[in-house]
XYZ file of C-alpha atoms in Angstrom:
228
model
C 20.682 19.047 6.490
C 23.914 17.515 4.868
C 22.375 14.284 4.808
C 19.052 15.397 3.269
C 21.112 17.229 0.706
C 23.062 13.859 -0.032
C 19.563 12.002 -0.587
C 18.527 14.893 -3.217
C 22.175 14.677 -4.722
C 21.632 10.761 -4.796
C 18.503 10.881 -6.804
C 19.571 13.825 -8.816
C 22.359 11.318 -10.476
C 20.080 9.027 -11.765
C 18.942 11.517 -14.614
C 17.883 8.732 -16.840
C 15.061 7.741 -14.727
C 13.658 11.038 -12.997
C 14.497 13.484 -15.935
C 15.026 11.815 -19.310
C 12.820 8.834 -19.640
C 9.508 10.762 -18.598
C 9.825 13.015 -21.325
C 10.982 10.738 -23.822
C 7.940 8.462 -23.247
C 5.850 11.877 -23.488
C 7.441 13.139 -26.693
C 7.022 9.835 -28.352
C 3.466 9.530 -27.537
C 3.357 13.195 -28.864
C 4.784 12.110 -31.932
C 2.535 9.145 -32.693
C -0.467 11.754 -31.555
C 0.777 14.378 -34.113
C 0.851 11.778 -37.087
C -2.621 10.970 -36.377
C -3.638 14.483 -36.374
C -1.765 15.367 -39.509
C -3.518 12.412 -41.090
C -6.955 13.102 -40.150
C -6.434 16.913 -40.283
C -10.142 17.999 -39.790
C -11.992 20.546 -38.381
C -13.319 18.742 -35.502
C -9.580 18.221 -34.341
C -7.915 15.363 -32.404
C -7.920 14.867 -28.427
C -5.519 12.676 -27.055
C -4.850 11.409 -23.582
C -1.213 10.716 -24.148
C -0.301 13.469 -21.588
C -1.154 10.747 -18.956
C 1.348 8.970 -19.705
C 4.031 11.224 -17.775
C 1.867 10.955 -14.715
C 1.567 7.249 -14.753
C 5.586 7.326 -14.781
C 5.537 9.461 -11.731
C 3.683 6.691 -10.203
C 6.099 4.315 -11.513
C 8.737 6.164 -9.847
C 7.183 6.127 -6.899
C 6.922 2.048 -6.766
C 10.600 2.022 -7.728
C 12.510 4.447 -5.845
C 12.627 2.608 -2.457
C 13.761 -0.742 -4.143
C 16.523 1.147 -5.729
C 17.605 3.571 -3.251
C 16.593 2.746 0.104
C 19.071 0.201 1.384
C 21.952 1.962 -0.512
C 21.001 5.235 1.567
C 20.620 3.425 4.897
C 23.898 1.464 4.142
C 25.661 4.978 4.225
C 24.263 5.937 7.613
C 21.444 8.103 6.321
C 18.707 8.149 8.766
C 14.928 7.107 7.299
C 13.763 10.615 8.249
C 16.765 12.010 6.081
C 16.103 9.806 3.204
C 12.238 10.330 3.360
C 12.901 14.311 3.405
C 15.435 14.071 0.647
C 13.096 12.015 -1.642
C 10.285 14.459 -0.937
C 12.431 17.504 -1.735
C 13.454 15.596 -5.129
C 9.952 14.951 -6.130
C 8.711 18.316 -5.332
C 11.707 19.891 -7.209
C 10.569 17.242 -10.366
C 7.020 17.885 -10.095
C 7.346 21.702 -10.213
C 9.844 21.815 -13.085
C 7.357 19.476 -15.014
C 4.485 21.402 -14.269
C 5.752 24.480 -15.583
C 7.262 22.715 -18.664
C 3.726 21.369 -19.663
C 1.990 24.571 -19.180
C 4.422 26.354 -21.308
C 3.855 23.463 -23.996
C 0.145 23.902 -23.439
C 0.051 27.469 -24.116
C 2.240 26.947 -27.035
C -0.123 24.432 -28.349
C -3.229 26.779 -27.511
C -1.450 29.611 -29.301
C -0.541 27.683 -32.335
C -4.389 26.314 -32.766
C -3.140 23.130 -31.816
C 0.354 22.809 -34.020
C -1.921 23.575 -36.763
C -3.676 20.822 -36.987
C -6.086 21.395 -33.979
C -4.413 18.495 -31.894
C -5.080 18.763 -28.092
C -2.355 17.008 -26.442
C -1.038 19.344 -23.966
C -3.884 21.932 -23.407
C -6.789 20.198 -22.596
C -10.568 21.029 -21.627
C -11.369 20.905 -18.285
C -8.057 20.057 -17.025
C -6.651 23.443 -18.409
C -9.667 25.585 -16.994
C -9.187 28.229 -14.210
C -6.359 30.783 -13.641
C -2.519 30.211 -14.085
C -2.169 29.733 -10.550
C -4.715 27.297 -10.400
C -3.629 25.267 -13.290
C 0.043 25.239 -11.503
C -1.446 23.773 -8.739
C -3.410 21.185 -10.402
C -0.783 19.768 -12.111
C 1.931 19.967 -9.245
C -0.932 18.209 -6.774
C -1.485 15.604 -9.428
C 2.332 14.862 -10.032
C 2.594 14.839 -6.124
C -0.377 12.292 -5.530
C 0.639 9.920 -8.201
C 4.035 9.703 -6.674
C 2.956 9.192 -3.291
C 0.305 6.828 -4.242
C 3.150 4.567 -5.557
C 5.674 5.276 -2.719
C 3.141 4.278 -0.171
C 2.875 0.810 -2.060
C 6.373 0.261 -2.270
C 6.841 1.499 1.476
C 4.259 -1.075 2.512
C 6.577 -3.769 0.680
C 9.376 -2.589 2.600
C 7.887 -2.900 5.732
C 5.861 -5.924 5.343
C 7.310 -7.833 2.383
C 5.145 -9.425 -0.310
C 2.605 -10.997 2.186
C 1.849 -7.646 3.427
C 1.041 -6.200 -0.141
C -0.738 -9.518 -1.013
C -2.935 -8.684 2.023
C -3.175 -5.291 1.251
C -4.296 -5.910 -2.563
C -6.921 -8.507 -1.578
C -8.050 -6.159 1.075
C -8.612 -3.465 -1.323
C -10.294 -5.588 -3.915
C -12.897 -7.165 -1.312
C -13.423 -3.569 -0.173
C -13.686 -2.143 -3.650
C -16.167 -4.955 -5.006
C -18.469 -4.472 -1.759
C -18.589 -0.779 -2.365
C -19.370 -1.409 -5.875
C -21.899 -3.778 -5.461
C -23.708 -1.564 -2.890
C -23.659 1.359 -5.367
C -25.018 -0.566 -7.980
C -27.587 -2.270 -5.902
C -28.571 0.894 -4.430
C -28.457 2.746 -8.065
C -26.052 5.583 -6.523
C -23.652 5.760 -9.313
C -25.423 8.533 -10.994
C -25.576 10.417 -8.001
C -22.015 9.731 -7.274
C -21.238 11.190 -10.826
C -23.393 14.130 -10.396
C -21.564 14.844 -7.293
C -18.185 14.907 -8.901
C -19.090 16.684 -11.862
C -20.304 19.674 -9.818
C -16.828 20.689 -8.650
C -13.731 21.933 -10.971
C -10.958 20.075 -11.300
C -9.039 22.566 -9.077
C -11.176 21.921 -6.369
C -10.792 18.135 -6.799
C -6.959 18.711 -6.784
C -7.406 20.262 -3.182
C -8.884 16.939 -1.905
C -6.488 14.994 -3.893
C -3.545 16.626 -1.943
C -5.439 15.712 1.446
C -4.882 12.217 0.188
C -1.299 12.681 -0.888
C -0.526 14.359 2.521
C -2.067 10.983 4.157
C 0.227 8.608 1.644
C 3.310 10.518 2.501
C 2.406 10.443 6.377
C 1.882 6.684 5.971
C 4.918 6.195 3.850
C 7.111 7.716 6.750
C 5.671 5.896 9.456
C 6.313 2.607 7.394
C 9.826 3.475 6.344
C 10.649 4.364 9.974
C 10.424 0.691 10.989
C 11.301 -0.914 7.689
C 13.913 -3.480 7.683
C 17.121 -3.489 5.499
């Protein structure tokens, strides 16, 4: 347990990467969008996708975390299992705190009619549908999903090196291209989008969490056999 706590402490010391930079990027995006909304200032309002920046950043953190900390942690005699669990606790804490802050900002934005200029940045239609607890889960699960999506890619690189990544991306491209061709050939795109559209974002987040668990499990198995 002490080693797991040591991993959590190790990650928390990098405050710039885990806590400062993601919010700096997000608020810079918000500032730009606020200026645009102020300039337009019409009844239709202005909806921005700038909120995606913090989710994308979590994906990037997932990619770079292993490269920055794995070898150092193992060199301190921290077991791979403890490193994985400590990292999992760290990202769970970051995701939970980020979720609460975003929902509070969304509530403030909604309560001020879009900061007085009908700007929709933190509070977005569809994404903020459902009860408060559902919204908490939606944000939290999306944060975890994107982190572990990057984390499993980094784990693959740690285990098999660049050649492993080349094989993975080439195989992914071929599967994606073949799937896209078949969907186009059989004219199934509209059916796919209709099927997706019949579910709420909360229901989608439940399926996404299943993928997150899968990514986490694969990452753990790869790191167990990763070399330093």
